[in-house]
Amino acid sequence: MLTEIQLWAIFNGTIVTLEIAIVAIVFGAIFGVVVALGRLSKSKVANALSWFYIWFFRGTPLLLQLFIIYYAIPIIYLDATGITFEINPMICAFVAFSLNATAYLAEIIRAAIESIDGGQMEASKALGMSYRQAMTKIIIPQTYKRLVAPLGNELIMLLKDTSLVSTIALFDLLRTTKTMASATGSWIYYIYAAAIYLFLTTIIQVVFDKMEKKLGIYER
Amino acid sequence: MSMVKLVNVRKSFGDLEVLKGVNLEVQQGEVVCIIGASGSGKSTMLRCLNQLERISDGEIYIEDVLTDKRANDKDLMKIDPVTVQSLCTELGMVFQNFNLFPHLTVIDNVTIAPLIVKKTDKKIAETRALDLLSMVGLSEKKDEYPSRLSGGQQQRVAIARALAMDPKIMMFDEPTSALDPELVGEVLATMRQLAEKGMTMLIVTHEIGFAREVADRVIFMDGGVICEEGTPEEVLLNPKEERTKSFLNKIL
């Protein structure tokens, strides 16, 4: 059985995993709306910037993005200024995961907005609403229900991908249990890890299913 | 008083010219029905009035104020966008597919534009909305979502929603074409009621009987131009143009 120290270590690892996933989904959703609106914008600059953002962060491995932020940026900074600085790995993980989630969520949000019937924007305009008013009051609220399922999907992916942070000196759930397995030579710790991941993803699945039902209340 | 006026209006979508020089003036209180085959430019003409489409050439006036003047898809004069927007809200529009906001209840559909565009007080907007809903006979449905209503009921809510902005002109773009036959009557009855109250109306329709009964003037459009216009008796009963005759023969 687990000692109290091991129990606490696993608990802390789980917290690290959860924190990164939750921070990433929240910031990813907020900035994802901005990038999605950029992609839909008539402004060529906004369009190109958003396109480039998505192209880069979807087109390179998350692990590489993590390395750039954690390893490359301090070296670039050192070369440029001659000053070394200590970079907090947790902050790096928050930033890398949020930037990456933003790219994926932007595409999900863009697709959801485009799936709303064009007549909705026309009716809004005919009633005198500005583009902004039509978007915030009419179009985007109709995407919520359509966003729940892909958002839950993304959160589950993020939760599992957090295991990548073991490469930047963080002890997430997987690394904590792997260390214990190596130290004791017992495979049972992997079972504990699997059980906790499954427990968390089950909660996400149930909560998001409920949310989807609730948000779809206006549909017959 | 002239409510809307189109002068030599042309509209092209790429290589396709949909309006080929339309001139039309509608007076206050007039009910104008526009008939014609699909593709003749009827809907496009309405949509150009409130700038859902921008015209390619010509001029548009709303209440004698110039709101759009263009040539070759370019603005010929800078027109204050705030003025344009406020004049465009004088034109209420009812769509073929209703386009109600599905995530809002019936009453919220009716109040949302006054609340966010005109910044009307919530109490006042709701009282007005209830009046309008009772006028279209749907006050008991005020807390339902649109998906729970029949097509005819949805279209009546859409009429109430447009009226909530106190438009001076109501435009109807084939308002009964998406309805089951047994639901057409209730929508036409609501429109008739509006006409009797003296509302200026521009109606694109295939309901010839309704046009005969309600219209002050009937316009027959064909190939992007107004082919024939006159009183319902003139255009619908004794058409002069061959194209009008053959169209009426096909649909009657």
PDB file of C-alpha atoms in Angstrom, chain B residues 72-214:
ATOM      1  CA  ASN B  72     -19.108  50.465 -60.405  1.00  0.00           C
ATOM      2  CA  ASP B  73     -19.282  49.080 -56.864  1.00  0.00           C
ATOM      3  CA  LYS B  74     -17.569  52.174 -55.437  1.00  0.00           C
ATOM      4  CA  ASP B  75     -19.011  54.776 -53.094  1.00  0.00           C
ATOM      5  CA  LEU B  76     -19.532  58.079 -54.869  1.00  0.00           C
ATOM      6  CA  MET B  77     -19.949  60.010 -51.678  1.00  0.00           C
ATOM      7  CA  LYS B  78     -19.132  59.513 -48.071  1.00  0.00           C
ATOM      8  CA  ILE B  79     -22.356  58.971 -46.199  1.00  0.00           C
ATOM      9  CA  ASP B  80     -22.335  59.141 -42.429  1.00  0.00           C
ATOM     10  CA  PRO B  81     -22.663  55.514 -41.241  1.00  0.00           C
ATOM     11  CA  VAL B  82     -24.646  56.500 -38.144  1.00  0.00           C
ATOM     12  CA  THR B  83     -27.255  58.242 -40.288  1.00  0.00           C
ATOM     13  CA  VAL B  84     -27.386  55.271 -42.639  1.00  0.00           C
ATOM     14  CA  GLN B  85     -27.822  52.849 -39.774  1.00  0.00           C
ATOM     15  CA  SER B  86     -30.587  54.853 -38.159  1.00  0.00           C
ATOM     16  CA  LEU B  87     -32.389  55.242 -41.484  1.00  0.00           C
ATOM     17  CA  CYS B  88     -32.031  51.536 -42.207  1.00  0.00           C
ATOM     18  CA  THR B  89     -33.770  50.712 -38.935  1.00  0.00           C
ATOM     19  CA  GLU B  90     -36.768  52.648 -40.258  1.00  0.00           C
ATOM     20  CA  LEU B  91     -37.103  49.666 -42.597  1.00  0.00           C
ATOM     21  CA  GLY B  92     -38.380  46.585 -40.815  1.00  0.00           C
ATOM     22  CA  MET B  93     -37.747  43.315 -42.582  1.00  0.00           C
ATOM     23  CA  VAL B  94     -39.500  39.962 -42.485  1.00  0.00           C
ATOM     24  CA  PHE B  95     -37.678  37.050 -44.080  1.00  0.00           C
ATOM     25  CA  GLN B  96     -38.871  33.974 -45.900  1.00  0.00           C
ATOM     26  CA  ASN B  97     -37.230  31.701 -43.320  1.00  0.00           C
ATOM     27  CA  PHE B  98     -38.296  33.830 -40.327  1.00  0.00           C
ATOM     28  CA  ASN B  99     -34.724  33.956 -38.938  1.00  0.00           C
ATOM     29  CA  LEU B 100     -35.952  34.134 -35.359  1.00  0.00           C
ATOM     30  CA  PHE B 101     -33.194  33.903 -32.767  1.00  0.00           C
ATOM     31  CA  PRO B 102     -33.532  30.281 -31.588  1.00  0.00           C
ATOM     32  CA  HIS B 103     -31.705  30.780 -28.280  1.00  0.00           C
ATOM     33  CA  LEU B 104     -34.121  33.484 -27.131  1.00  0.00           C
ATOM     34  CA  THR B 105     -37.710  33.129 -25.990  1.00  0.00           C
ATOM     35  CA  VAL B 106     -40.454  34.744 -28.031  1.00  0.00           C
ATOM     36  CA  ILE B 107     -40.567  37.858 -25.878  1.00  0.00           C
ATOM     37  CA  ASP B 108     -36.778  38.187 -25.840  1.00  0.00           C
ATOM     38  CA  ASN B 109     -36.766  37.931 -29.624  1.00  0.00           C
ATOM     39  CA  VAL B 110     -39.058  40.934 -29.711  1.00  0.00           C
ATOM     40  CA  THR B 111     -37.284  43.015 -27.063  1.00  0.00           C
ATOM     41  CA  ILE B 112     -33.631  42.401 -27.897  1.00  0.00           C
ATOM     42  CA  ALA B 113     -33.226  44.968 -30.672  1.00  0.00           C
ATOM     43  CA  PRO B 114     -34.961  47.807 -28.782  1.00  0.00           C
ATOM     44  CA  LEU B 115     -32.885  46.927 -25.706  1.00  0.00           C
ATOM     45  CA  ILE B 116     -29.454  46.847 -27.302  1.00  0.00           C
ATOM     46  CA  VAL B 117     -29.866  49.094 -30.342  1.00  0.00           C
ATOM     47  CA  LYS B 118     -32.195  51.776 -28.992  1.00  0.00           C
ATOM     48  CA  LYS B 119     -31.255  51.273 -25.318  1.00  0.00           C
ATOM     49  CA  THR B 120     -34.944  51.256 -24.452  1.00  0.00           C
ATOM     50  CA  ASP B 121     -35.808  50.737 -20.804  1.00  0.00           C
ATOM     51  CA  LYS B 122     -36.500  47.041 -20.111  1.00  0.00           C
ATOM     52  CA  LYS B 123     -39.984  47.612 -18.664  1.00  0.00           C
ATOM     53  CA  ILE B 124     -41.044  49.765 -21.589  1.00  0.00           C
ATOM     54  CA  ALA B 125     -39.615  47.320 -24.132  1.00  0.00           C
ATOM     55  CA  GLU B 126     -41.473  44.419 -22.519  1.00  0.00           C
ATOM     56  CA  THR B 127     -44.780  46.251 -22.344  1.00  0.00           C
ATOM     57  CA  ARG B 128     -44.449  47.176 -25.996  1.00  0.00           C
ATOM     58  CA  ALA B 129     -43.473  43.604 -26.889  1.00  0.00           C
ATOM     59  CA  LEU B 130     -46.557  42.235 -25.129  1.00  0.00           C
ATOM     60  CA  ASP B 131     -48.761  44.676 -27.042  1.00  0.00           C
ATOM     61  CA  LEU B 132     -47.211  43.572 -30.316  1.00  0.00           C
ATOM     62  CA  LEU B 133     -47.492  39.892 -29.422  1.00  0.00           C
ATOM     63  CA  SER B 134     -51.152  40.300 -28.594  1.00  0.00           C
ATOM     64  CA  MET B 135     -51.622  42.141 -31.883  1.00  0.00           C
ATOM     65  CA  VAL B 136     -50.232  39.106 -33.748  1.00  0.00           C
ATOM     66  CA  GLY B 137     -52.232  36.846 -31.435  1.00  0.00           C
ATOM     67  CA  LEU B 138     -49.339  35.178 -29.632  1.00  0.00           C
ATOM     68  CA  SER B 139     -49.151  36.727 -26.172  1.00  0.00           C
ATOM     69  CA  GLU B 140     -49.697  33.345 -24.517  1.00  0.00           C
ATOM     70  CA  LYS B 141     -46.561  32.023 -26.264  1.00  0.00           C
ATOM     71  CA  LYS B 142     -44.267  34.721 -24.918  1.00  0.00           C
ATOM     72  CA  ASP B 143     -42.072  32.376 -22.865  1.00  0.00           C
ATOM     73  CA  GLU B 144     -41.746  29.641 -25.475  1.00  0.00           C
ATOM     74  CA  TYR B 145     -38.684  29.125 -27.613  1.00  0.00           C
ATOM     75  CA  PRO B 146     -39.196  29.522 -31.377  1.00  0.00           C
ATOM     76  CA  SER B 147     -38.599  25.802 -32.010  1.00  0.00           C
ATOM     77  CA  ARG B 148     -41.866  25.093 -30.177  1.00  0.00           C
ATOM     78  CA  LEU B 149     -43.923  27.223 -32.554  1.00  0.00           C
ATOM     79  CA  SER B 150     -45.428  26.409 -35.927  1.00  0.00           C
ATOM     80  CA  GLY B 151     -44.068  28.166 -39.003  1.00  0.00           C
ATOM     81  CA  GLY B 152     -47.012  30.546 -39.093  1.00  0.00           C
ATOM     82  CA  GLN B 153     -46.556  31.438 -35.451  1.00  0.00           C
ATOM     83  CA  GLN B 154     -42.824  31.958 -35.970  1.00  0.00           C
ATOM     84  CA  GLN B 155     -43.486  34.312 -38.858  1.00  0.00           C
ATOM     85  CA  ARG B 156     -45.952  36.296 -36.763  1.00  0.00           C
ATOM     86  CA  VAL B 157     -43.329  36.615 -34.022  1.00  0.00           C
ATOM     87  CA  ALA B 158     -40.890  37.808 -36.698  1.00  0.00           C
ATOM     88  CA  ILE B 159     -43.402  40.484 -37.706  1.00  0.00           C
ATOM     89  CA  ALA B 160     -43.752  41.574 -34.063  1.00  0.00           C
ATOM     90  CA  ARG B 161     -39.960  41.600 -33.721  1.00  0.00           C
ATOM     91  CA  ALA B 162     -39.590  43.908 -36.727  1.00  0.00           C
ATOM     92  CA  LEU B 163     -42.406  46.173 -35.498  1.00  0.00           C
ATOM     93  CA  ALA B 164     -40.720  46.529 -32.104  1.00  0.00           C
ATOM     94  CA  MET B 165     -38.172  48.852 -33.687  1.00  0.00           C
ATOM     95  CA  ASP B 166     -41.024  51.140 -34.774  1.00  0.00           C
ATOM     96  CA  PRO B 167     -40.162  51.007 -38.451  1.00  0.00           C
ATOM     97  CA  LYS B 168     -41.892  53.384 -40.843  1.00  0.00           C
ATOM     98  CA  ILE B 169     -41.764  50.871 -43.662  1.00  0.00           C
ATOM     99  CA  MET B 170     -42.190  47.114 -43.472  1.00  0.00           C
ATOM    100  CA  MET B 171     -40.550  44.921 -46.079  1.00  0.00           C
ATOM    101  CA  PHE B 172     -41.667  41.329 -46.517  1.00  0.00           C
ATOM    102  CA  ASP B 173     -39.479  38.975 -48.513  1.00  0.00           C
ATOM    103  CA  GLU B 174     -41.755  36.110 -49.549  1.00  0.00           C
ATOM    104  CA  PRO B 175     -43.150  35.844 -46.026  1.00  0.00           C
ATOM    105  CA  THR B 176     -45.409  32.859 -46.697  1.00  0.00           C
ATOM    106  CA  SER B 177     -43.282  30.848 -49.124  1.00  0.00           C
ATOM    107  CA  ALA B 178     -41.779  28.595 -46.447  1.00  0.00           C
ATOM    108  CA  LEU B 179     -45.124  27.881 -44.797  1.00  0.00           C
ATOM    109  CA  ASP B 180     -47.421  24.902 -45.021  1.00  0.00           C
ATOM    110  CA  PRO B 181     -50.526  25.940 -47.002  1.00  0.00           C
ATOM    111  CA  GLU B 182     -52.826  25.854 -43.985  1.00  0.00           C
ATOM    112  CA  LEU B 183     -50.594  28.332 -42.124  1.00  0.00           C
ATOM    113  CA  VAL B 184     -50.431  30.962 -44.858  1.00  0.00           C
ATOM    114  CA  GLY B 185     -53.759  32.548 -43.918  1.00  0.00           C
ATOM    115  CA  GLU B 186     -52.798  33.572 -40.386  1.00  0.00           C
ATOM    116  CA  VAL B 187     -49.680  35.397 -41.595  1.00  0.00           C
ATOM    117  CA  LEU B 188     -51.559  37.166 -44.383  1.00  0.00           C
ATOM    118  CA  ALA B 189     -54.239  38.186 -41.871  1.00  0.00           C
ATOM    119  CA  THR B 190     -51.575  39.825 -39.703  1.00  0.00           C
ATOM    120  CA  MET B 191     -50.172  41.638 -42.721  1.00  0.00           C
ATOM    121  CA  ARG B 192     -53.631  42.781 -43.780  1.00  0.00           C
ATOM    122  CA  GLN B 193     -54.142  44.178 -40.300  1.00  0.00           C
ATOM    123  CA  LEU B 194     -50.922  46.176 -40.644  1.00  0.00           C
ATOM    124  CA  ALA B 195     -51.948  47.509 -44.030  1.00  0.00           C
ATOM    125  CA  GLU B 196     -55.268  48.646 -42.601  1.00  0.00           C
ATOM    126  CA  LYS B 197     -53.399  50.595 -39.933  1.00  0.00           C
ATOM    127  CA  GLY B 198     -51.722  52.589 -42.683  1.00  0.00           C
ATOM    128  CA  MET B 199     -48.262  51.001 -42.569  1.00  0.00           C
ATOM    129  CA  THR B 200     -46.141  51.558 -45.647  1.00  0.00           C
ATOM    130  CA  MET B 201     -45.398  48.091 -46.966  1.00  0.00           C
ATOM    131  CA  LEU B 202     -43.231  46.522 -49.631  1.00  0.00           C
ATOM    132  CA  ILE B 203     -44.183  42.907 -50.131  1.00  0.00           C
ATOM    133  CA  VAL B 204     -42.489  40.367 -52.350  1.00  0.00           C
ATOM    134  CA  THR B 205     -45.076  37.652 -52.730  1.00  0.00           C
ATOM    135  CA  HIS B 206     -46.538  34.884 -54.841  1.00  0.00           C
ATOM    136  CA  GLU B 207     -49.943  35.264 -53.188  1.00  0.00           C
ATOM    137  CA  ILE B 208     -51.756  36.897 -56.106  1.00  0.00           C
ATOM    138  CA  GLY B 209     -55.109  36.880 -54.318  1.00  0.00           C
ATOM    139  CA  PHE B 210     -53.620  38.726 -51.374  1.00  0.00           C
ATOM    140  CA  ALA B 211     -51.926  41.242 -53.650  1.00  0.00           C
ATOM    141  CA  ARG B 212     -55.205  41.934 -55.435  1.00  0.00           C
ATOM    142  CA  GLU B 213     -56.985  42.570 -52.200  1.00  0.00           C
ATOM    143  CA  VAL B 214     -54.402  44.549 -50.229  1.00  0.00           C
TER     144      VAL B 214
END
